[in-house]
Amino acid sequence: MSTYDTTVSPSTAGFLEDFAAMSAFGATPGGGIDRQAGTPDDRAVRSWFSDQVIGRGGRVQFDEIGNQFGLFERTPGAPYVLVGSHMDSQPLAGRFDGSYGVLAGLHAVSTLAAETHPSRSSGVNLAVVNWFNEEGSRFAPSMMGSSVYTGSLELEEALAATDHAGVTVAEALTEADWTPIVPTPEIAAYAEIHVEQGRVLEDTGATIGLVSATWGARKFRVTVHGDQGHTGSTLMSDRRDALFGAALIIAAVRRMTDEVPAGSLQASVSQMVVEPNSPVTIAREVTMNLDLRSPDTDILQWAEARVAEVVAAAEAEAHVRVDRQLTHQWSLNPYPAEGVSLAGGVARDLGFSHREVYTVAGHDSTNMKEKVPTVMLFVPSVEGISHNEAELTRDDDMLAGVEVLTETVRRLAESVDSGGN
Amino acid sequence: MSTYDTTVSPSTAGFLEDFAAMSAFGATPGGGIDRQAGTPDDRAVRSWFSDQVIGRGGRVQFDEIGNQFGLFERTPGAPYVLVGSHMDSQPLAGRFDGSYGVLAGLHAVSTLAAETHPSRSSGVNLAVVNWFNEEGSRFAPSMMGSSVYTGSLELEEALAATDHAGVTVAEALTEADWTPIVPTPEIAAYAEIHVEQGRVLEDTGATIGLVSATWGARKFRVTVHGDQGHTGSTLMSDRRDALFGAALIIAAVRRMTDEVPAGSLQASVSQMVVEPNSPVTIAREVTMNLDLRSPDTDILQWAEARVAEVVAAAEAEAHVRVDRQLTHQWSLNPYPAEGVSLAGGVARDLGFSHREVYTVAGHDSTNMKEKVPTVMLFVPSVEGISHNEAELTRDDDMLAGVEVLTETVRRLAESVDSGGN
């Protein structure tokens, strides 16, 4: 991989040093971070980020769900182009997921705001955002901050969500005391850059991903109802073991992905709760998330039907009853073609290899694109590893992303300024 | 089932009323109890039990691991026959498991102690015991109190055990403040009665079980090591999903019980911990208890070998690494033949149907029989249901058990008194 020349774009200056400083907050021995939403480490990195915004000439404000905005105002009252992602993480996660995009956003907007020869877009303001609780590991649902911001989740519902210890989001926000809380200005367009968390870019040798759609998904909450009993003395034939029923479902759901072409279906179980989860006691109830994703709606529908078969077979073999509730669903969900085109032009003009890609994971931009013109960019993830301390995006790729993001934001702002959106 | 005539034995007088009163402590809406060791409900039932002991002329003392003794002294300095079980429970458990045996023990020893025409055993003292933390659901290991008492577990190790909230046994005991703590007197023999938690007595129409042996067991702690990742974006072929590996083991272990004659092998998984157990995150590690039990050592050895095959297959299919540590093992473990014979004579003389049975579960008597002459009795469990709110032993069976236990304790005491042990 070629060495990136940071003299090409001022927005990349100091970026790697800033990224290293940011990654120290919640750093784990394995080279990752653990910065779940509203925890002391999340609060510390946000405080550091406020200092960075202010140091670069911006001002910091929050909204009622804890989204952190860094505003670079050039023309009071003018609409904003917003750029950002999230700095919260999963437990023992990688240091790139989300955080890279927030810092890239700050470098992009602060560089553009500081230009001594303002472009045609000087009538548009610029802001960076660090969305609250994108990961959803401490407080469900995920993408909480951007969902409340865009109105797909009620503020009151989000504030009432609790973590495992029973702490509500409202309590966590009160403890964090993120102020000032100020109504957010009008946003005219949004851009986000993120690590791919997949291996398409790496496998195809492309540096910049132009995200054109999100895979379709079906998400279920599955509850297996059995009967509590003694693991020693309850005869096998008398058992209604919820954990056995759950195991049959987990195994079968995984194996069904072998029945379709490789790469066309992701099926997973996560966040499993076993009751009473005591030694020498047969589980009476198991709840778990079941997550199906595919770019192909036909495959998704097939998978949903197969899950029904899998569940029925588990009920019969384990003598349990299974409830499954569809909690989220969407079909292949496109990003605006104008944004893909705009970002493709930037990558081409700057000389970076690029290609259109799908995102399997949801992002805050999934919410934003329903409201305003939106661009979503990817940079490569080594081996596609994510939600893992070993997550890695190479320095050159990070810097290329910052440069492409900066120019993308410039053109978005010009487009807004000229009424092009 | 015939109606039991409580005038036959004074030890049964008031028993059902006392049992109902005891069952109110930690009562659950489903008709069971939830009285885990050292919790407020466990403390409350122990306080009630102290009052019962004192009301019947005994005195209460504790030892350093929280075992509760009710002493009925007839001849100062003479050895004791001890009778008891445990009043702690699993979460959402039945009201009979353990508690029945402690209350039966109190009725037996207090009745014998109060006899106006003392038997030949008047030179022997009598005591009831409520062992601490038999269940092991809050603090591992199970049978904690009797294990420390008999020396198979170090006091310091037991005191350092923690619950899920990090509270140690030492802290729980300090909070409970069970006093006075007095060195326990010499114990010459032990008797325990318990609900069967199986269905042999019910299926064969016997009222009294003479426990002649404990099934052999192999207990493992199994740890599945995978790689944390994103459930959405990590390709199926790249996954090392610890939860999938665990599910394969759980399913295969259950299915292997179909390969041997029905009733000859119990195989179970319990107490499963998934890390990080976050939404949209592939598990990096799963730990769980794996429990094999059989009366047949050949089957147990076969099962242990099959587990090794099951684990290897799971490692290969899920691309995980599995550690398994043998935590406990014993072969078919006999109770003293003299005790079985003594109790069989009692049941015969009192006219109750009876038969020898094995116990699949461990009991405090499993510890005690290594130290002193011991008798273990069972009464029937409806449908063998246990560790479940629906656990049930019928009134007539409970009363029959109290009568047989009382006479058994009388003969044990006579045997001790005459040097017969």
Short mmCIF file of N, CA, C and O in Angstrom, two decimals, chain A residues 29-135:
data_model
loop_
_atom_site.label_atom_id
_atom_site.label_comp_id
_atom_site.label_asym_id
_atom_site.label_seq_id
_atom_site.Cartn_x
_atom_site.Cartn_y
_atom_site.Cartn_z
N PRO A 29 -6.41 -3.73 27.02
CA PRO A 29 -5.09 -4.34 26.82
C PRO A 29 -4.93 -4.96 25.44
O PRO A 29 -3.83 -5.03 24.90
N GLY A 30 -6.05 -5.38 24.85
CA GLY A 30 -5.97 -6.04 23.55
C GLY A 30 -5.91 -5.08 22.38
O GLY A 30 -6.06 -5.50 21.22
N GLY A 31 -5.73 -3.78 22.63
CA GLY A 31 -5.60 -2.82 21.54
C GLY A 31 -6.92 -2.23 21.08
O GLY A 31 -6.96 -1.48 20.10
N GLY A 32 -7.99 -2.54 21.77
CA GLY A 32 -9.30 -1.99 21.40
C GLY A 32 -9.74 -0.95 22.41
O GLY A 32 -8.92 -0.33 23.09
N ILE A 33 -11.05 -0.74 22.45
CA ILE A 33 -11.63 0.17 23.44
C ILE A 33 -12.89 -0.46 24.02
O ILE A 33 -13.48 -1.36 23.42
N ASP A 34 -13.28 0.01 25.20
CA ASP A 34 -14.55 -0.37 25.81
C ASP A 34 -15.15 0.92 26.34
O ASP A 34 -14.77 1.41 27.40
N ARG A 35 -16.05 1.49 25.54
CA ARG A 35 -16.56 2.83 25.83
C ARG A 35 -18.05 2.82 25.60
O ARG A 35 -18.58 3.47 24.70
N GLN A 36 -18.76 2.06 26.44
CA GLN A 36 -20.20 1.98 26.27
C GLN A 36 -20.86 3.31 26.65
O GLN A 36 -20.34 4.07 27.44
N ALA A 37 -22.03 3.53 26.08
CA ALA A 37 -22.68 4.84 26.14
C ALA A 37 -22.88 5.33 27.57
O ALA A 37 -23.44 4.63 28.41
N GLY A 38 -22.40 6.53 27.84
CA GLY A 38 -22.65 7.17 29.13
C GLY A 38 -21.75 6.69 30.26
O GLY A 38 -21.88 7.16 31.39
N THR A 39 -20.85 5.77 29.98
CA THR A 39 -19.92 5.29 31.01
C THR A 39 -18.84 6.35 31.24
O THR A 39 -18.69 7.28 30.45
N PRO A 40 -18.08 6.22 32.33
CA PRO A 40 -17.01 7.20 32.57
C PRO A 40 -16.08 7.36 31.36
O PRO A 40 -15.67 8.49 31.04
N ASP A 41 -15.74 6.28 30.67
CA ASP A 41 -14.84 6.42 29.52
C ASP A 41 -15.51 7.14 28.35
O ASP A 41 -14.86 7.88 27.62
N ASP A 42 -16.81 6.90 28.18
CA ASP A 42 -17.54 7.63 27.13
C ASP A 42 -17.59 9.11 27.49
O ASP A 42 -17.41 9.99 26.64
N ARG A 43 -17.80 9.40 28.76
CA ARG A 43 -17.85 10.80 29.18
C ARG A 43 -16.48 11.47 29.00
O ARG A 43 -16.38 12.62 28.57
N ALA A 44 -15.43 10.71 29.29
CA ALA A 44 -14.08 11.28 29.19
C ALA A 44 -13.73 11.60 27.73
O ALA A 44 -13.17 12.66 27.42
N VAL A 45 -14.07 10.68 26.82
CA VAL A 45 -13.71 10.94 25.42
C VAL A 45 -14.54 12.09 24.85
O VAL A 45 -14.06 12.87 24.02
N ARG A 46 -15.76 12.23 25.35
CA ARG A 46 -16.59 13.34 24.90
C ARG A 46 -16.05 14.68 25.41
O ARG A 46 -16.11 15.70 24.70
N SER A 47 -15.54 14.66 26.62
CA SER A 47 -14.94 15.88 27.16
C SER A 47 -13.70 16.26 26.32
O SER A 47 -13.51 17.43 25.95
N TRP A 48 -12.90 15.25 26.02
CA TRP A 48 -11.73 15.49 25.16
C TRP A 48 -12.18 16.04 23.81
O TRP A 48 -11.58 16.98 23.27
N PHE A 49 -13.25 15.47 23.27
CA PHE A 49 -13.71 15.89 21.94
C PHE A 49 -14.21 17.34 21.97
O PHE A 49 -13.98 18.10 21.03
N SER A 50 -14.89 17.70 23.06
CA SER A 50 -15.32 19.10 23.19
C SER A 50 -14.11 20.04 23.11
O SER A 50 -14.14 21.08 22.43
N ASP A 51 -13.04 19.66 23.80
CA ASP A 51 -11.82 20.48 23.77
C ASP A 51 -11.27 20.59 22.35
O ASP A 51 -10.79 21.65 21.93
N GLN A 52 -11.35 19.49 21.60
CA GLN A 52 -10.86 19.51 20.22
C GLN A 52 -11.69 20.46 19.35
O GLN A 52 -11.15 21.22 18.54
N VAL A 53 -13.00 20.40 19.53
CA VAL A 53 -13.89 21.28 18.75
C VAL A 53 -13.56 22.74 19.05
O VAL A 53 -13.39 23.57 18.14
N ILE A 54 -13.47 23.04 20.35
CA ILE A 54 -13.23 24.42 20.76
C ILE A 54 -11.85 24.87 20.29
O ILE A 54 -11.68 25.99 19.79
N GLY A 55 -10.87 23.99 20.41
CA GLY A 55 -9.51 24.32 19.98
C GLY A 55 -9.44 24.63 18.49
O GLY A 55 -8.54 25.36 18.03
N ARG A 56 -10.36 24.06 17.72
CA ARG A 56 -10.37 24.30 16.29
C ARG A 56 -11.35 25.42 15.90
O ARG A 56 -11.66 25.57 14.71
N GLY A 57 -11.87 26.12 16.92
CA GLY A 57 -12.69 27.30 16.61
C GLY A 57 -14.18 27.06 16.60
O GLY A 57 -14.96 27.94 16.23
N GLY A 58 -14.60 25.87 17.00
CA GLY A 58 -16.04 25.60 17.03
C GLY A 58 -16.62 25.81 18.41
O GLY A 58 -15.93 26.16 19.36
N ARG A 59 -17.93 25.59 18.52
CA ARG A 59 -18.54 25.59 19.85
C ARG A 59 -19.36 24.32 20.01
O ARG A 59 -19.82 23.73 19.04
N VAL A 60 -19.49 23.89 21.27
CA VAL A 60 -20.11 22.59 21.56
C VAL A 60 -21.47 22.78 22.20
O VAL A 60 -21.65 23.63 23.07
N GLN A 61 -22.44 22.00 21.73
CA GLN A 61 -23.74 21.96 22.40
C GLN A 61 -24.31 20.56 22.28
O GLN A 61 -23.84 19.74 21.50
N PHE A 62 -25.31 20.29 23.11
CA PHE A 62 -25.93 18.96 23.18
C PHE A 62 -27.42 19.08 22.95
O PHE A 62 -27.98 20.18 23.02
N ASP A 63 -28.05 17.95 22.67
CA ASP A 63 -29.52 17.94 22.69
C ASP A 63 -29.99 17.05 23.83
O ASP A 63 -29.19 16.54 24.62
N GLU A 64 -31.31 16.87 23.93
CA GLU A 64 -31.85 16.23 25.13
C GLU A 64 -31.58 14.73 25.21
O GLU A 64 -31.77 14.13 26.26
N ILE A 65 -31.12 14.12 24.12
CA ILE A 65 -30.78 12.70 24.17
C ILE A 65 -29.26 12.51 24.19
O ILE A 65 -28.75 11.39 24.06
N GLY A 66 -28.54 13.61 24.42
CA GLY A 66 -27.10 13.48 24.62
C GLY A 66 -26.28 13.46 23.34
O GLY A 66 -25.10 13.12 23.38
N ASN A 67 -26.87 13.82 22.21
CA ASN A 67 -26.06 13.97 21.01
C ASN A 67 -25.16 15.19 21.18
O ASN A 67 -25.61 16.24 21.64
N GLN A 68 -23.89 15.03 20.79
CA GLN A 68 -22.89 16.09 21.00
C GLN A 68 -22.59 16.75 19.65
O GLN A 68 -22.12 16.08 18.72
N PHE A 69 -22.85 18.03 19.57
CA PHE A 69 -22.64 18.77 18.31
C PHE A 69 -21.45 19.72 18.46
O PHE A 69 -21.32 20.40 19.48
N GLY A 70 -20.63 19.79 17.42
CA GLY A 70 -19.58 20.79 17.34
C GLY A 70 -19.89 21.72 16.16
O GLY A 70 -19.81 21.30 15.01
N LEU A 71 -20.27 22.95 16.45
CA LEU A 71 -20.77 23.85 15.41
C LEU A 71 -19.69 24.82 14.93
O LEU A 71 -19.02 25.46 15.75
N PHE A 72 -19.56 24.92 13.64
CA PHE A 72 -18.65 25.89 13.00
C PHE A 72 -19.52 26.80 12.16
O PHE A 72 -19.86 26.48 11.03
N GLU A 73 -19.88 27.93 12.76
CA GLU A 73 -20.83 28.83 12.13
C GLU A 73 -20.09 29.87 11.31
O GLU A 73 -19.18 30.52 11.82
N ARG A 74 -20.50 30.01 10.07
CA ARG A 74 -19.90 31.04 9.22
C ARG A 74 -20.91 32.14 8.93
O ARG A 74 -20.58 33.33 8.89
N THR A 75 -22.15 31.75 8.75
CA THR A 75 -23.21 32.71 8.45
C THR A 75 -24.37 32.45 9.40
O THR A 75 -25.09 31.47 9.23
N PRO A 76 -24.51 33.33 10.43
CA PRO A 76 -25.58 33.08 11.41
C PRO A 76 -26.93 32.89 10.74
O PRO A 76 -27.29 33.62 9.81
N GLY A 77 -27.62 31.83 11.18
CA GLY A 77 -28.95 31.57 10.65
C GLY A 77 -28.98 30.69 9.43
O GLY A 77 -30.04 30.19 9.05
N ALA A 78 -27.83 30.49 8.79
CA ALA A 78 -27.81 29.66 7.59
C ALA A 78 -27.92 28.18 7.99
O ALA A 78 -27.56 27.81 9.10
N PRO A 79 -28.41 27.33 7.10
CA PRO A 79 -28.51 25.90 7.41
C PRO A 79 -27.13 25.26 7.52
O PRO A 79 -26.14 25.82 7.05
N TYR A 80 -27.12 24.09 8.12
CA TYR A 80 -25.88 23.36 8.38
C TYR A 80 -25.75 22.12 7.50
O TYR A 80 -26.74 21.45 7.21
N VAL A 81 -24.52 21.83 7.11
CA VAL A 81 -24.18 20.49 6.67
C VAL A 81 -23.57 19.79 7.89
O VAL A 81 -22.64 20.32 8.51
N LEU A 82 -24.13 18.63 8.23
CA LEU A 82 -23.71 17.91 9.43
C LEU A 82 -22.90 16.67 9.02
O LEU A 82 -23.25 15.99 8.05
N VAL A 83 -21.84 16.41 9.77
CA VAL A 83 -20.97 15.27 9.50
C VAL A 83 -20.67 14.57 10.82
O VAL A 83 -20.39 15.25 11.81
N GLY A 84 -20.72 13.27 10.84
CA GLY A 84 -20.36 12.62 12.10
C GLY A 84 -20.63 11.15 12.14
O GLY A 84 -20.87 10.50 11.12
N SER A 85 -20.58 10.62 13.35
CA SER A 85 -20.81 9.20 13.61
C SER A 85 -20.93 9.08 15.14
O SER A 85 -21.53 9.97 15.76
N HIS A 86 -20.37 8.06 15.76
CA HIS A 86 -20.54 7.85 17.20
C HIS A 86 -19.22 7.41 17.83
O HIS A 86 -18.43 6.71 17.21
N MET A 87 -19.00 7.82 19.08
CA MET A 87 -17.79 7.43 19.80
C MET A 87 -18.04 6.36 20.85
O MET A 87 -17.10 5.90 21.48
N ASP A 88 -19.30 5.97 21.05
CA ASP A 88 -19.54 4.86 21.99
C ASP A 88 -19.18 3.56 21.31
O ASP A 88 -19.08 3.49 20.09
N SER A 89 -18.96 2.52 22.10
CA SER A 89 -18.52 1.23 21.55
C SER A 89 -19.25 0.07 22.20
O SER A 89 -19.89 0.22 23.24
N GLN A 90 -19.11 -1.09 21.56
CA GLN A 90 -19.48 -2.35 22.20
C GLN A 90 -18.45 -2.66 23.30
O GLN A 90 -17.37 -2.06 23.33
N PRO A 91 -18.74 -3.63 24.18
CA PRO A 91 -17.69 -4.09 25.11
C PRO A 91 -16.52 -4.69 24.33
O PRO A 91 -16.74 -5.37 23.32
N LEU A 92 -15.31 -4.45 24.78
CA LEU A 92 -14.10 -5.00 24.14
C LEU A 92 -14.16 -4.88 22.62
O LEU A 92 -14.06 -5.88 21.90
N ALA A 93 -14.34 -3.67 22.16
CA ALA A 93 -14.55 -3.43 20.73
C ALA A 93 -13.30 -2.84 20.09
O ALA A 93 -12.29 -2.59 20.74
N GLY A 94 -13.42 -2.58 18.79
CA GLY A 94 -12.33 -1.95 18.07
C GLY A 94 -12.36 -0.44 18.25
O GLY A 94 -13.38 0.14 18.59
N ARG A 95 -11.22 0.22 17.98
CA ARG A 95 -11.14 1.66 18.21
C ARG A 95 -11.56 2.48 17.00
O ARG A 95 -11.59 3.72 17.07
N PHE A 96 -11.91 1.81 15.90
CA PHE A 96 -12.25 2.52 14.66
C PHE A 96 -13.75 2.74 14.47
O PHE A 96 -14.18 3.77 13.97
N ASP A 97 -14.53 1.75 14.85
CA ASP A 97 -15.98 1.73 14.65
C ASP A 97 -16.63 2.98 15.22
O ASP A 97 -16.69 3.14 16.44
N GLY A 98 -17.10 3.86 14.35
CA GLY A 98 -17.76 5.09 14.81
C GLY A 98 -16.79 6.21 15.10
O GLY A 98 -16.85 7.28 14.50
N SER A 99 -15.85 5.95 16.00
CA SER A 99 -14.93 7.00 16.45
C SER A 99 -14.16 7.61 15.28
O SER A 99 -13.96 8.83 15.22
N TYR A 100 -13.72 6.75 14.36
CA TYR A 100 -13.00 7.27 13.20
C TYR A 100 -13.83 8.32 12.47
O TYR A 100 -13.33 9.38 12.08
N GLY A 101 -15.11 8.02 12.30
CA GLY A 101 -15.97 8.93 11.54
C GLY A 101 -16.21 10.26 12.22
O GLY A 101 -16.35 11.30 11.55
N VAL A 102 -16.29 10.26 13.56
CA VAL A 102 -16.49 11.51 14.27
C VAL A 102 -15.25 12.40 14.12
O VAL A 102 -15.36 13.59 13.81
N LEU A 103 -14.09 11.80 14.33
CA LEU A 103 -12.86 12.58 14.24
C LEU A 103 -12.61 13.05 12.80
O LEU A 103 -12.20 14.21 12.58
N ALA A 104 -12.89 12.18 11.84
CA ALA A 104 -12.77 12.59 10.43
C ALA A 104 -13.70 13.76 10.14
O ALA A 104 -13.34 14.71 9.43
N GLY A 105 -14.92 13.67 10.71
CA GLY A 105 -15.88 14.76 10.53
C GLY A 105 -15.38 16.07 11.08
O GLY A 105 -15.51 17.14 10.46
N LEU A 106 -14.75 16.02 12.28
CA LEU A 106 -14.21 17.24 12.87
C LEU A 106 -13.11 17.82 11.99
O LEU A 106 -13.08 19.05 11.73
N HIS A 107 -12.20 16.96 11.53
CA HIS A 107 -11.12 17.47 10.68
C HIS A 107 -11.69 18.07 9.40
O HIS A 107 -11.22 19.11 8.92
N ALA A 108 -12.71 17.43 8.85
CA ALA A 108 -13.30 17.95 7.60
C ALA A 108 -13.94 19.32 7.80
O ALA A 108 -13.60 20.28 7.10
N VAL A 109 -14.83 19.41 8.78
CA VAL A 109 -15.58 20.67 8.90
C VAL A 109 -14.72 21.80 9.45
O VAL A 109 -14.87 22.96 9.03
N SER A 110 -13.79 21.49 10.35
CA SER A 110 -12.95 22.56 10.89
C SER A 110 -11.98 23.07 9.83
O SER A 110 -11.68 24.27 9.77
N THR A 111 -11.51 22.17 8.97
CA THR A 111 -10.63 22.59 7.89
C THR A 111 -11.38 23.48 6.90
O THR A 111 -10.91 24.55 6.50
N LEU A 112 -12.57 23.06 6.53
CA LEU A 112 -13.35 23.85 5.57
C LEU A 112 -13.74 25.20 6.17
O LEU A 112 -13.70 26.24 5.49
N ALA A 113 -14.08 25.18 7.47
CA ALA A 113 -14.51 26.43 8.12
C ALA A 113 -13.36 27.42 8.21
O ALA A 113 -13.57 28.64 8.25
N ALA A 114 -12.13 26.90 8.25
CA ALA A 114 -10.96 27.77 8.47
C ALA A 114 -10.34 28.25 7.17
O ALA A 114 -9.35 28.98 7.19
N GLU A 115 -10.87 27.81 6.05
CA GLU A 115 -10.24 28.18 4.78
C GLU A 115 -10.22 29.69 4.62
O GLU A 115 -11.23 30.37 4.85
N THR A 116 -9.03 30.22 4.25
CA THR A 116 -8.89 31.67 4.13
C THR A 116 -9.51 32.18 2.84
O THR A 116 -9.84 33.34 2.71
N HIS A 117 -9.69 31.27 1.89
CA HIS A 117 -10.40 31.65 0.67
C HIS A 117 -11.70 30.86 0.62
O HIS A 117 -11.78 29.82 -0.01
N PRO A 118 -12.71 31.39 1.30
CA PRO A 118 -13.95 30.63 1.40
C PRO A 118 -14.48 30.27 0.01
O PRO A 118 -14.37 31.06 -0.93
N SER A 119 -15.02 29.10 -0.05
CA SER A 119 -15.58 28.64 -1.32
C SER A 119 -16.95 29.26 -1.53
O SER A 119 -17.43 30.06 -0.73
N ARG A 120 -17.57 28.84 -2.57
CA ARG A 120 -18.91 29.33 -2.87
C ARG A 120 -19.90 28.97 -1.76
O ARG A 120 -20.99 29.52 -1.69
N SER A 121 -19.50 28.02 -0.89
CA SER A 121 -20.45 27.53 0.12
C SER A 121 -20.38 28.31 1.42
O SER A 121 -20.89 27.86 2.43
N SER A 122 -19.79 29.50 1.41
CA SER A 122 -19.61 30.19 2.69
C SER A 122 -20.93 30.61 3.32
O SER A 122 -20.97 30.95 4.49
N GLY A 123 -22.00 30.53 2.57
CA GLY A 123 -23.31 30.83 3.15
C GLY A 123 -23.93 29.64 3.85
O GLY A 123 -25.09 29.71 4.27
N VAL A 124 -23.18 28.54 3.97
CA VAL A 124 -23.67 27.34 4.65
C VAL A 124 -22.78 27.10 5.87
O VAL A 124 -21.57 27.27 5.80
N ASN A 125 -23.41 26.72 6.97
CA ASN A 125 -22.64 26.41 8.17
C ASN A 125 -22.29 24.92 8.22
O ASN A 125 -22.90 24.09 7.53
N LEU A 126 -21.32 24.60 9.07
CA LEU A 126 -20.82 23.23 9.15
C LEU A 126 -20.83 22.76 10.60
O LEU A 126 -20.57 23.55 11.51
N ALA A 127 -21.12 21.49 10.79
CA ALA A 127 -21.12 20.93 12.16
C ALA A 127 -20.70 19.47 12.13
O ALA A 127 -20.91 18.76 11.15
N VAL A 128 -20.11 19.06 13.24
CA VAL A 128 -19.79 17.65 13.45
C VAL A 128 -20.69 17.14 14.57
O VAL A 128 -21.04 17.89 15.48
N VAL A 129 -21.08 15.86 14.49
CA VAL A 129 -21.92 15.28 15.54
C VAL A 129 -21.33 13.96 16.03
O VAL A 129 -20.80 13.17 15.25
N ASN A 130 -21.43 13.78 17.33
CA ASN A 130 -21.10 12.51 17.97
C ASN A 130 -22.42 11.99 18.55
O ASN A 130 -22.86 12.41 19.62
N TRP A 131 -23.08 11.09 17.80
CA TRP A 131 -24.40 10.61 18.22
C TRP A 131 -24.29 9.80 19.51
O TRP A 131 -23.32 9.09 19.73
N PHE A 132 -25.34 9.88 20.32
CA PHE A 132 -25.38 9.12 21.58
C PHE A 132 -25.81 7.68 21.32
O PHE A 132 -26.77 7.43 20.59
N ASN A 133 -25.09 6.74 21.93
CA ASN A 133 -25.52 5.33 22.01
C ASN A 133 -25.92 4.74 20.67
O ASN A 133 -27.03 4.26 20.49
N GLU A 134 -24.99 4.76 19.73
CA GLU A 134 -25.27 4.08 18.47
C GLU A 134 -25.26 2.57 18.65
O GLU A 134 -26.01 1.85 17.99
N GLU A 135 -24.40 2.08 19.56
CA GLU A 135 -24.19 0.63 19.65
C GLU A 135 -25.33 -0.14 20.30
O GLU A 135 -25.58 -1.29 19.97
#
